[in-house]
mmCIF file of C-alpha atoms and ligand atoms in Angstrom:
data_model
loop_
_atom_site.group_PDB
_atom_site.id
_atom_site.type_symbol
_atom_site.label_atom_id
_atom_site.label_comp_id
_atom_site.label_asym_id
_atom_site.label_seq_id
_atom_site.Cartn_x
_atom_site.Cartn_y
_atom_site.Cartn_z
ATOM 1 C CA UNK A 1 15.610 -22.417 -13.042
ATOM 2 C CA UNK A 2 13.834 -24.476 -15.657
ATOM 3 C CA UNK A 3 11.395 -25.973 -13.499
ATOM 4 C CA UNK A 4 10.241 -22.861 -12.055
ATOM 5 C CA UNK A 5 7.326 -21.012 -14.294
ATOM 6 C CA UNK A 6 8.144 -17.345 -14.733
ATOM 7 C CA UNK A 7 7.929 -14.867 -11.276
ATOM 8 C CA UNK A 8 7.886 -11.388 -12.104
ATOM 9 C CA UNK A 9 10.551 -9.933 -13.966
ATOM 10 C CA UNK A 10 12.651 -7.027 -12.271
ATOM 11 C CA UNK A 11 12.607 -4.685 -15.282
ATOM 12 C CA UNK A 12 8.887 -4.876 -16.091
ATOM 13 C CA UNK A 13 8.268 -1.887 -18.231
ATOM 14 C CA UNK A 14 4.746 -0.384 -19.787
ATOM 15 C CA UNK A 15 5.848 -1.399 -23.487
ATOM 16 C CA UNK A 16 5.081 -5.117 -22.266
ATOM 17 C CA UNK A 17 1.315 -4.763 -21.863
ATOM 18 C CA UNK A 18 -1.435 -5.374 -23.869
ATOM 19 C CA UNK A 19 -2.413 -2.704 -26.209
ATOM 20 C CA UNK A 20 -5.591 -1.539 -24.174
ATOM 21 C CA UNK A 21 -3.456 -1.493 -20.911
ATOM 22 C CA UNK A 22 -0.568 0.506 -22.340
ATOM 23 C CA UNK A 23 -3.074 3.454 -23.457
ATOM 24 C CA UNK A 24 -4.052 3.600 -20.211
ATOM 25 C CA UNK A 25 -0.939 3.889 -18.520
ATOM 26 C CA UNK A 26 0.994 5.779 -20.775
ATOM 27 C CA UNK A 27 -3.260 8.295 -20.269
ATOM 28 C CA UNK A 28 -1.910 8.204 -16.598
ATOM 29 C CA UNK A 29 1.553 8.851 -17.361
ATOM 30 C CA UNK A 30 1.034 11.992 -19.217
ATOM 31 C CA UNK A 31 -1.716 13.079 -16.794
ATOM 32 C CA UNK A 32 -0.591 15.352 -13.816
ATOM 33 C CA UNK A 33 -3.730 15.513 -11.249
ATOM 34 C CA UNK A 34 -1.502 16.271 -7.933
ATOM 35 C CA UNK A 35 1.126 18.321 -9.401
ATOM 36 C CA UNK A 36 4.000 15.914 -9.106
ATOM 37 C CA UNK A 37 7.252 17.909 -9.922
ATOM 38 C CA UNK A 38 9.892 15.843 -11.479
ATOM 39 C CA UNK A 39 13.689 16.191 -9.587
ATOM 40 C CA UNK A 40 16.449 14.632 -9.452
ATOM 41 C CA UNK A 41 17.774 11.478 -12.307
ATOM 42 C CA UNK A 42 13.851 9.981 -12.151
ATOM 43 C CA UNK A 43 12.742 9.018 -15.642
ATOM 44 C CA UNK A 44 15.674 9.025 -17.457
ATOM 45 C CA UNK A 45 17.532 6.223 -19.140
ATOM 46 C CA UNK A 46 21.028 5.205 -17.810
ATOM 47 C CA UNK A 47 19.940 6.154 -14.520
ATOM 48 C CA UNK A 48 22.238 3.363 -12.209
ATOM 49 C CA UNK A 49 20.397 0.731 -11.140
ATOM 50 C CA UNK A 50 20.610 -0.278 -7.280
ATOM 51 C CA UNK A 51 21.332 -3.486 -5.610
ATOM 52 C CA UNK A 52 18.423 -4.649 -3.297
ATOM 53 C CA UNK A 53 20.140 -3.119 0.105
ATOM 54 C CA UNK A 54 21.239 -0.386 -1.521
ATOM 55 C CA UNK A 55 17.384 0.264 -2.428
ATOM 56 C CA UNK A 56 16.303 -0.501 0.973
ATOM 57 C CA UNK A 57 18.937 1.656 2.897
ATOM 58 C CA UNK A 58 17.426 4.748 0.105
ATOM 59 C CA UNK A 59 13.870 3.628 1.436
ATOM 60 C CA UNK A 60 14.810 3.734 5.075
ATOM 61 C CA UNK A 61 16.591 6.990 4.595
ATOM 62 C CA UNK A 62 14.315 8.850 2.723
ATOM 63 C CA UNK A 63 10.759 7.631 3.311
ATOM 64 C CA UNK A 64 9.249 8.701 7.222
ATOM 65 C CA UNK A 65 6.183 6.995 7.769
ATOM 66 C CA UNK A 66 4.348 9.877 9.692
ATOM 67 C CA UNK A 67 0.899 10.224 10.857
ATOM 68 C CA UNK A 68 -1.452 13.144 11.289
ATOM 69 C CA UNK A 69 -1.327 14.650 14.916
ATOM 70 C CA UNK A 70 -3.191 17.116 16.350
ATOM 71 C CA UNK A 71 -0.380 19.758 17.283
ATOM 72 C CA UNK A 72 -0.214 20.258 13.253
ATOM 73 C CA UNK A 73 -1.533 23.114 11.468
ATOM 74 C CA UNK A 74 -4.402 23.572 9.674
ATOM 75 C CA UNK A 75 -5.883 20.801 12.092
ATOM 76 C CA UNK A 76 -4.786 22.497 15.419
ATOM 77 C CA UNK A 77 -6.894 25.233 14.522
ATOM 78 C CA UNK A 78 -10.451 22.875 14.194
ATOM 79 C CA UNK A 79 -12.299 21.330 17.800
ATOM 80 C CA UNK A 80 -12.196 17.798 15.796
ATOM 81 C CA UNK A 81 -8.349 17.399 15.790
ATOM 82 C CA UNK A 82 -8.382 16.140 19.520
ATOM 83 C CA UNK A 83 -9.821 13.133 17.935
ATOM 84 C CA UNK A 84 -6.704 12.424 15.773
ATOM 85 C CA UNK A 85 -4.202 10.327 17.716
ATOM 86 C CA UNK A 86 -1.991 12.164 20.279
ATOM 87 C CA UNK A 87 0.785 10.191 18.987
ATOM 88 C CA UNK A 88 2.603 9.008 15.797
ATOM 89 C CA UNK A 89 1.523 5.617 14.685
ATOM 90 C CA UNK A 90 5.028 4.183 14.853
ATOM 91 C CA UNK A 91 5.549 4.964 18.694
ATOM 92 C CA UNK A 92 2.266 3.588 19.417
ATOM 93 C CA UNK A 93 2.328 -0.116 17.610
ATOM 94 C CA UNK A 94 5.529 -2.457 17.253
ATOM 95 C CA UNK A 95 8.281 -3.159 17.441
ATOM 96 C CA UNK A 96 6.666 -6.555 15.908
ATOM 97 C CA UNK A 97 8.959 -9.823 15.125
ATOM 98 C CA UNK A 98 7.607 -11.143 11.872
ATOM 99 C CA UNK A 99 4.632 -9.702 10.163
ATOM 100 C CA UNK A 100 2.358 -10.363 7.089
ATOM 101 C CA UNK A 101 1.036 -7.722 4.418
ATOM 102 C CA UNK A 102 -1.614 -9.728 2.750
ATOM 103 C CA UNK A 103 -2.667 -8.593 -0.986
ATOM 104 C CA UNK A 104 -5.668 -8.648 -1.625
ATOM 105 C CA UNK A 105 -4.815 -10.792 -5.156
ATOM 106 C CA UNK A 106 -7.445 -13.079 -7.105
ATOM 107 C CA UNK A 107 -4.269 -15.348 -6.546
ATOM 108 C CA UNK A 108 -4.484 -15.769 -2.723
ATOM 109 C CA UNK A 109 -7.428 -17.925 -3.871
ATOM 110 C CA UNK A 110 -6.923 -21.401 -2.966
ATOM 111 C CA UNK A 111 -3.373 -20.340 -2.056
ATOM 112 C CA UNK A 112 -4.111 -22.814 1.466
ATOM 113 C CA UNK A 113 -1.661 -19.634 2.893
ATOM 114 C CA UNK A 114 -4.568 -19.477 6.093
ATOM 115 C CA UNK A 115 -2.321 -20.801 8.459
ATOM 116 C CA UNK A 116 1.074 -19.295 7.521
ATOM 117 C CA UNK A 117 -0.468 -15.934 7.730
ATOM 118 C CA UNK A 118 -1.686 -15.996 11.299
ATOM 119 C CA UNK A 119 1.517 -17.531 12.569
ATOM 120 C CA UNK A 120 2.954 -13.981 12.239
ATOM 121 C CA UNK A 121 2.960 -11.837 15.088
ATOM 122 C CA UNK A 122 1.084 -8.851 12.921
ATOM 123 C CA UNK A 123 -0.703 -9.142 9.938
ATOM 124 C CA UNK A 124 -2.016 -6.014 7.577
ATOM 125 C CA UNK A 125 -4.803 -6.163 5.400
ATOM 126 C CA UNK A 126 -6.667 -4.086 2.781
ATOM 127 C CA UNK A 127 -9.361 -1.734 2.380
ATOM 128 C CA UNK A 128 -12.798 -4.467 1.712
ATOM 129 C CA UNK A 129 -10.383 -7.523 1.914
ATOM 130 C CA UNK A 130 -12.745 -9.898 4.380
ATOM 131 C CA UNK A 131 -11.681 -12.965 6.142
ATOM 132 C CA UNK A 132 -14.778 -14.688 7.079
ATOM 133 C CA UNK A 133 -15.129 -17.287 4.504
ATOM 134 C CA UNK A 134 -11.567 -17.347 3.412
ATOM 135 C CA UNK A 135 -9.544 -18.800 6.459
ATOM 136 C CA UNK A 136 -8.024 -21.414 4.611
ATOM 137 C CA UNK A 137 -6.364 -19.142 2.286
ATOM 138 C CA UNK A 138 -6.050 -15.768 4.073
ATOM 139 C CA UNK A 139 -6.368 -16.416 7.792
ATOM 140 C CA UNK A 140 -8.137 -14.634 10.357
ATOM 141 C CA UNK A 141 -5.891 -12.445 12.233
ATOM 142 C CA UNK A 142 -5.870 -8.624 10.941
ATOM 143 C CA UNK A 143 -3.662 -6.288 13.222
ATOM 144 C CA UNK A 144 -3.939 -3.457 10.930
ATOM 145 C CA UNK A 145 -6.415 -2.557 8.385
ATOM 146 C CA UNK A 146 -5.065 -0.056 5.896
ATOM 147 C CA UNK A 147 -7.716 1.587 3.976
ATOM 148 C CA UNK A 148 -7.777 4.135 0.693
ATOM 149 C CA UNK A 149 -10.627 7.057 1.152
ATOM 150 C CA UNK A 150 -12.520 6.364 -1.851
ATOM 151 C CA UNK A 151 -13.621 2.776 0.971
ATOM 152 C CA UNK A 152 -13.967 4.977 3.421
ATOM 153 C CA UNK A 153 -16.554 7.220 1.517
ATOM 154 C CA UNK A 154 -18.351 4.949 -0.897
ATOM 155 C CA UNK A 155 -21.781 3.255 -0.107
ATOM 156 C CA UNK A 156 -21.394 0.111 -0.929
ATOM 157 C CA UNK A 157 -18.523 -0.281 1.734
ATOM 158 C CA UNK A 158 -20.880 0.800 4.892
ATOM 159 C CA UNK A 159 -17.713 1.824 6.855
ATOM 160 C CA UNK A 160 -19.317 3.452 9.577
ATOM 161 C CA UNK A 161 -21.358 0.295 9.983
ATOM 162 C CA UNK A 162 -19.774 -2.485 8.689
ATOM 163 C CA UNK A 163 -18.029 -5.395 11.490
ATOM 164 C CA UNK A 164 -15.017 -5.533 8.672
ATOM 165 C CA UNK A 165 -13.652 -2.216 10.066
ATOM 166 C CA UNK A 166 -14.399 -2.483 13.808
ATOM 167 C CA UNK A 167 -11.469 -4.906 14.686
ATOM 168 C CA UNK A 168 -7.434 -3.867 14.730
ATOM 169 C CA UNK A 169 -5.805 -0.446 14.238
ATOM 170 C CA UNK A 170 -7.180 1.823 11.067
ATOM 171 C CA UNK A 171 -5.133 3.595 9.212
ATOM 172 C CA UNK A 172 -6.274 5.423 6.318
ATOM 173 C CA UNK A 173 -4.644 7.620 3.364
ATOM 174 C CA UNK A 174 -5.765 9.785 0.406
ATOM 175 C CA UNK A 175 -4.409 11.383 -2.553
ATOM 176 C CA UNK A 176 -2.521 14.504 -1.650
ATOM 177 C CA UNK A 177 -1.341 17.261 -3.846
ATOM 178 C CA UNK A 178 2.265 16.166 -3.956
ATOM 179 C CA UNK A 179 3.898 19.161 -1.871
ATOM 180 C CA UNK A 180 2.191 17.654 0.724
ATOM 181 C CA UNK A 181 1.161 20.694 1.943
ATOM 182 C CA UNK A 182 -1.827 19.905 4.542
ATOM 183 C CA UNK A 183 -3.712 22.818 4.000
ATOM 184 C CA UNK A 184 -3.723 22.572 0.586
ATOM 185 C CA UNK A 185 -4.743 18.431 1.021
ATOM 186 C CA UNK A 186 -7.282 19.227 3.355
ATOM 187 C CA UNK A 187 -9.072 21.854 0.897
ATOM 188 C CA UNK A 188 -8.855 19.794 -1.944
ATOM 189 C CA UNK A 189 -8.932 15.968 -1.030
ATOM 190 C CA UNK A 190 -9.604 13.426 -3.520
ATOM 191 C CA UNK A 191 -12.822 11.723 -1.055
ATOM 192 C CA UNK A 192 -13.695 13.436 1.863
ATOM 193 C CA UNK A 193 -11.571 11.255 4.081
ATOM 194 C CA UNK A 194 -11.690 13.616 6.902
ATOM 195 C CA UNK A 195 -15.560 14.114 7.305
ATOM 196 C CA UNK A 196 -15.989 10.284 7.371
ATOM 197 C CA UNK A 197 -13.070 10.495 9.866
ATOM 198 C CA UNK A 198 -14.726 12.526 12.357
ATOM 199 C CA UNK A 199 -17.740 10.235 11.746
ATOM 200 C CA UNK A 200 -16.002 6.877 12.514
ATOM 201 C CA UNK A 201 -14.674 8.780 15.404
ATOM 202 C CA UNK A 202 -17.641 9.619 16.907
ATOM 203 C CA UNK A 203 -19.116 5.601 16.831
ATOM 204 C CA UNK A 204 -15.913 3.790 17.545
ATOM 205 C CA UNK A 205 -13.934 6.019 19.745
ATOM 206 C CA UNK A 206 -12.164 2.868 21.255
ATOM 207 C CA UNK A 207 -10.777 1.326 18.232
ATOM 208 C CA UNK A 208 -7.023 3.603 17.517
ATOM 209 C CA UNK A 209 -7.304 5.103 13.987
ATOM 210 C CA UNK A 210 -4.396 7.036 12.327
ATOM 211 C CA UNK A 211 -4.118 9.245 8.889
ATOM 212 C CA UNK A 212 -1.003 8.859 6.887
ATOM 213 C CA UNK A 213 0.902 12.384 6.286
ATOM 214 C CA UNK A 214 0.472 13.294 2.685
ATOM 215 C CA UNK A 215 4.533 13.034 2.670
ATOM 216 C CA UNK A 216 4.402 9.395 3.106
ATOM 217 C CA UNK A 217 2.983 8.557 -0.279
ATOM 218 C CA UNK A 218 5.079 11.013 -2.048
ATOM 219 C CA UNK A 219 8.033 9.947 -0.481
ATOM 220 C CA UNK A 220 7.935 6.065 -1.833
ATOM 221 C CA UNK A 221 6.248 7.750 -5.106
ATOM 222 C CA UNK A 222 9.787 9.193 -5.214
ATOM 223 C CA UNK A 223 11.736 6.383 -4.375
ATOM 224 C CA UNK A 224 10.047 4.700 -7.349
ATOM 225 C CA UNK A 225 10.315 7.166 -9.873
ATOM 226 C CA UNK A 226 13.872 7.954 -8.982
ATOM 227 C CA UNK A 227 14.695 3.959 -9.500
ATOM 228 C CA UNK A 228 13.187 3.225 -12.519
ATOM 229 C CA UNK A 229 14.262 3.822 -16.310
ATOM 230 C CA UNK A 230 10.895 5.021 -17.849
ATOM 231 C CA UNK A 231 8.358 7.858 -16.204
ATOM 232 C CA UNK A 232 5.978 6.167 -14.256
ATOM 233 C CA UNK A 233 2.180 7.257 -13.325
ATOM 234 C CA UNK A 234 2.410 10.669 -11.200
ATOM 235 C CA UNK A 235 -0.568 9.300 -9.199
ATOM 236 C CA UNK A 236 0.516 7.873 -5.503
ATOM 237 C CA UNK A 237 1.459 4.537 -4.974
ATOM 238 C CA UNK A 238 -1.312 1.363 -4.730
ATOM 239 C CA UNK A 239 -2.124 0.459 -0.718
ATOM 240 C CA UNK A 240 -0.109 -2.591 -1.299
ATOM 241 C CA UNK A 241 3.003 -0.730 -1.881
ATOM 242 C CA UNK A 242 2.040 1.844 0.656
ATOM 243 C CA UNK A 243 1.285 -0.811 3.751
ATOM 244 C CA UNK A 244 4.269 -3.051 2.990
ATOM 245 C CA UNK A 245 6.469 0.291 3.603
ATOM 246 C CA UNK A 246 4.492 1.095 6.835
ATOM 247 C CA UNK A 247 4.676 -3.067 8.168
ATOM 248 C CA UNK A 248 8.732 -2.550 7.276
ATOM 249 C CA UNK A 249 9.178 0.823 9.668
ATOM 250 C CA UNK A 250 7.362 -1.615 12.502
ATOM 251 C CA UNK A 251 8.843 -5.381 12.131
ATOM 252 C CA UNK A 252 11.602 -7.185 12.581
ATOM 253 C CA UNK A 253 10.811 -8.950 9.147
ATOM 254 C CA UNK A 254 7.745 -8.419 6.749
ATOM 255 C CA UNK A 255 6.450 -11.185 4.458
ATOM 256 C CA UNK A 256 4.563 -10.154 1.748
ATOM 257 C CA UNK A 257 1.794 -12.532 -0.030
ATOM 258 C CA UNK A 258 0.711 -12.508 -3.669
ATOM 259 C CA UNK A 259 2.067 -8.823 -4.313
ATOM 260 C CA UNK A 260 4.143 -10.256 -6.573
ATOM 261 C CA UNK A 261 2.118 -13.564 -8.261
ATOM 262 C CA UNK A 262 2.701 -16.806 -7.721
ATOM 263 C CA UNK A 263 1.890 -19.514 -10.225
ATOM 264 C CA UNK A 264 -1.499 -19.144 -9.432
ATOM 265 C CA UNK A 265 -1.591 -15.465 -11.390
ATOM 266 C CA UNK A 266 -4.673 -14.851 -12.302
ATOM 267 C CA UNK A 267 -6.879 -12.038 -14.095
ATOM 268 C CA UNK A 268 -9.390 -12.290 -10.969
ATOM 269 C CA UNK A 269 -8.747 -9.122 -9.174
ATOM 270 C CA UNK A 270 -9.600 -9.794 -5.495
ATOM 271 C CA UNK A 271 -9.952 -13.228 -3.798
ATOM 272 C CA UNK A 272 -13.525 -11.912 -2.196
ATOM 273 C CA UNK A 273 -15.120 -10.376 -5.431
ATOM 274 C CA UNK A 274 -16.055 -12.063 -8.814
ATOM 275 C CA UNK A 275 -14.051 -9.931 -11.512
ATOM 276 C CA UNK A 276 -11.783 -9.848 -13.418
ATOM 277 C CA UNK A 277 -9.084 -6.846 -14.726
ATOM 278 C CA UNK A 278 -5.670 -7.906 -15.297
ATOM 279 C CA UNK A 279 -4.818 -4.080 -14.192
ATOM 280 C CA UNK A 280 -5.668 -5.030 -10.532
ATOM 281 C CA UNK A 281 -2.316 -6.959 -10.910
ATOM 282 C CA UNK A 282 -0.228 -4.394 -13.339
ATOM 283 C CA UNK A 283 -1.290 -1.239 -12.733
ATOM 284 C CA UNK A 284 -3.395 1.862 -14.232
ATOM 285 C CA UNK A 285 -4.144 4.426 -11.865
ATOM 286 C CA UNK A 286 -0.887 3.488 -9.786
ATOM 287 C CA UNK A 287 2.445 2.412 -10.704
ATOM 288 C CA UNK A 288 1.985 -1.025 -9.535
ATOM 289 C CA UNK A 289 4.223 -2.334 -12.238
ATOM 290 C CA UNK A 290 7.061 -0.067 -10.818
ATOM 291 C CA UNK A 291 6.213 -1.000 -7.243
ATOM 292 C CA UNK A 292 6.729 -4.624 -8.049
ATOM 293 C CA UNK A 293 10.010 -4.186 -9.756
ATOM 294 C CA UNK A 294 11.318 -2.495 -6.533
ATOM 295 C CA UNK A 295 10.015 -5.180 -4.562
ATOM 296 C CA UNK A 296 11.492 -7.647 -6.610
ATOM 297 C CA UNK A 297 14.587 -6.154 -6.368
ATOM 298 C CA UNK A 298 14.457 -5.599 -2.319
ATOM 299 C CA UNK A 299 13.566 -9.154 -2.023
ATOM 300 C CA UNK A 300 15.491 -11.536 0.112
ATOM 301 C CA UNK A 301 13.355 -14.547 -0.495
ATOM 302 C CA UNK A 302 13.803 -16.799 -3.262
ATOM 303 C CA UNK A 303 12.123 -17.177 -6.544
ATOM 304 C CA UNK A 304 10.969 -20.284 -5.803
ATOM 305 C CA UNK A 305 9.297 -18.631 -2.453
ATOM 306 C CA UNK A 306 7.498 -16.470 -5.143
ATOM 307 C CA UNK A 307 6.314 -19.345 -7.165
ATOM 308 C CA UNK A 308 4.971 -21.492 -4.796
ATOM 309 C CA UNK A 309 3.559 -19.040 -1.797
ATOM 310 C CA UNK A 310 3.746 -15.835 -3.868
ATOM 311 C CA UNK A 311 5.955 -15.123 -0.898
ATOM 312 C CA UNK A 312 8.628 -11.992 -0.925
ATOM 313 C CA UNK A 313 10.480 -11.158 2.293
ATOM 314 C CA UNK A 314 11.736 -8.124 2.907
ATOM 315 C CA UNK A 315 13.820 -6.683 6.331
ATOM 316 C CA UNK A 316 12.704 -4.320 8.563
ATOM 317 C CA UNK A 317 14.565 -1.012 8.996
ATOM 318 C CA UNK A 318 15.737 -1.312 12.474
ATOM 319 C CA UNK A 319 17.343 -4.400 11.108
ATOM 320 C CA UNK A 320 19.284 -3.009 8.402
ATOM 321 C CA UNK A 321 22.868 -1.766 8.790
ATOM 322 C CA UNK A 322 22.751 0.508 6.367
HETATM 323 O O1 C5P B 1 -7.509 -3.398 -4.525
HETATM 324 P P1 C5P B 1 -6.888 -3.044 -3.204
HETATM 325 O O2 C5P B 1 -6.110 -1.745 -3.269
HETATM 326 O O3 C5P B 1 -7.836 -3.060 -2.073
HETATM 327 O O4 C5P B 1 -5.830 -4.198 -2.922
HETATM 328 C C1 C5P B 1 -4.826 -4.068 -1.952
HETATM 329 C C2 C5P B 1 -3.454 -4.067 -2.602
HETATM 330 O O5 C5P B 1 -3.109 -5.379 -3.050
HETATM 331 C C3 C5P B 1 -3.368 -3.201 -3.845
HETATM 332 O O6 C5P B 1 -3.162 -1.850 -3.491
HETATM 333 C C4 C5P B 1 -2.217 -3.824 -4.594
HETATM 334 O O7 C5P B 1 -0.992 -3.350 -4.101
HETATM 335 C C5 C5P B 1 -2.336 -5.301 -4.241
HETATM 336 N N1 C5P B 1 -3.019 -6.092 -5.295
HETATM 337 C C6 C5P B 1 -2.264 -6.728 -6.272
HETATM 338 N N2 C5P B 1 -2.859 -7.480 -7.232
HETATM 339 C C7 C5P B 1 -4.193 -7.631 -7.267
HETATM 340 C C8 C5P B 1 -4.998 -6.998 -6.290
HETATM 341 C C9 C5P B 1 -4.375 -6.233 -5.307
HETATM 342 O O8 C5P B 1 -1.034 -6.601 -6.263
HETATM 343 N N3 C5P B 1 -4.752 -8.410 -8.197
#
């Protein structure tokens, strides 16, 4: 492989960032804000490590990609829940042939990916992560929009208003108090996800919109955690990690672009915005870092499809014989 540049490394570990970085990771690490309870082998050296479909057959298995309905409790009980979707996202969308979970990486940037992109039946994007403008590199079709509640309740996102949201299925998610518990979540949620909900709901109540079940997060947090030698952040995994789980449950085959960075790595942290963090790529609040070593390892690309489109494929479930 000497005339491919490096693609990320399987067994990327905290004690290979930068000074700064590693303080705060090892801050989030210690840190317990949704009262993650460690089970089970997670965290502890010698811990066996996986083959790729052994991982995904434990993802299949153990993650269920649910959505908020309005038969559950504490919603059932409040007049807005008939606005929630009567259904679970997974019997409403799919079952798609070949999809595309686009990162929203500084590294899509004159990727030229545009066209590759929309040839898949679905494509997912992220939170902010615009199209006009960026064709060439990103493409124009969005299927899904995934989005975190902090976009759905900060200003400077205008997501009642803004076109960027009016087009494919929503689905949002929050930070839960890792038991899941709903009542708990819904007393105590890290943005108020649900009051902009209702809101949305009341201007676009055409466009389908689903909530992620708390358990979903927590679920792949665990998968993570129970796969990895070191303790990772007890925060929820990044969108990224979150949507290529949900795009798995629904197609035939997912590509993923620039999760895991090409040659064109980069410190620029979106391929819309002007800044630059190398943690948009590693990690702080999340365990990115640990999300990209399990998707390296799931991978059934090659390295050289990394390199050169920043391109990982992974199966879907119903595909797996597991
Ligand atoms: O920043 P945002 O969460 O909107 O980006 C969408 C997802 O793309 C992230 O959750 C992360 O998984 C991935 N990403 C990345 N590297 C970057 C920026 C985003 O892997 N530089």
């Amino acid at each position: 492989n000497g005339l491919l540049g490096e693609v990320w490394d399987d067994e990327m570990s905290s004690s290979m960032l930068g000074t700064r970085m590693k303080k705060v990771v090892q801050n989030y690490q210690a840190m317990n804000k949704y009262g993650v309870e460690l089970s089970g082998p997670g965290g502890v050296s010698g811990t066996p490590k996986l083959s790729g479909p052994e991982l995904l057959c434990q993802l299949k298995d153990k993650v269920e990609v649910a959505t908020l309905t309005p038969d559950l409790q504490p919603f059932s009980l409040l007049p807005w829940a008939t606005q929630l979707p009567p259904q679970q996202l997974t019997s409403d969308l799919g079952p798609y042939k070949s999809c595309a979970v686009v990162s929203s990486a500084g590294s899509l940037r004159y990727s030229g990916l545009g066209k590759e992109i929309d040839s898949h039946e679905a494509v997912l994007r992220f939170n902010a992560a615009p199209t006009t403008g960026y064709e060439k590199d990103v493409g124009s079709k969005t299927t899904i929009r995934l989005i975190n509640s902090q976009v759905m309740a900060s200003d400077d996102h205008r997501f009642l208003s803004s076109s960027l949201y009016s087009s494919g299925v929503l689905v949002a998610w929050d930070p839960a108090p890792f038991s899941a518990d709903l009542t708990k979540w819904f007393n105590r949620t890290d943005y108020p996800i649900f009051t902009q909900y209702q809101r949305y709901r009341r201007l676009h109540p055409l466009q389908p919109f689903y909530i992620l079940h708390p358990r979903f997060e927590w679920q792949i947090w665990q998968r993570i955690q129970d796969n990895m030698a070191e303790p990772i952040q007890k925060n929820p995994p990044s969108s990224g990690m979150l949507g290529t789980v949900l795009m798995m449950s629904l197609c035939e085959v997912v590509h993923v672009y620039e999760f895991l960075p090409s040659r064109r790595k980069t410190e620029l942290c979106h391929y819309y915005q002007r800044f630059y963090d190398a943690a948009c790529t590693l990690g702080a609040y999340h365990p990115l870092l640990y999300e990209k070593n399990l998707v390296k390892r799931m991978n059934q690309g090659s390295d050289r499809d990394i390199y050169t489109n920043g391109r990982v494929t992974l199966p879907g479930f119903r595909k797996l014989n597991c």
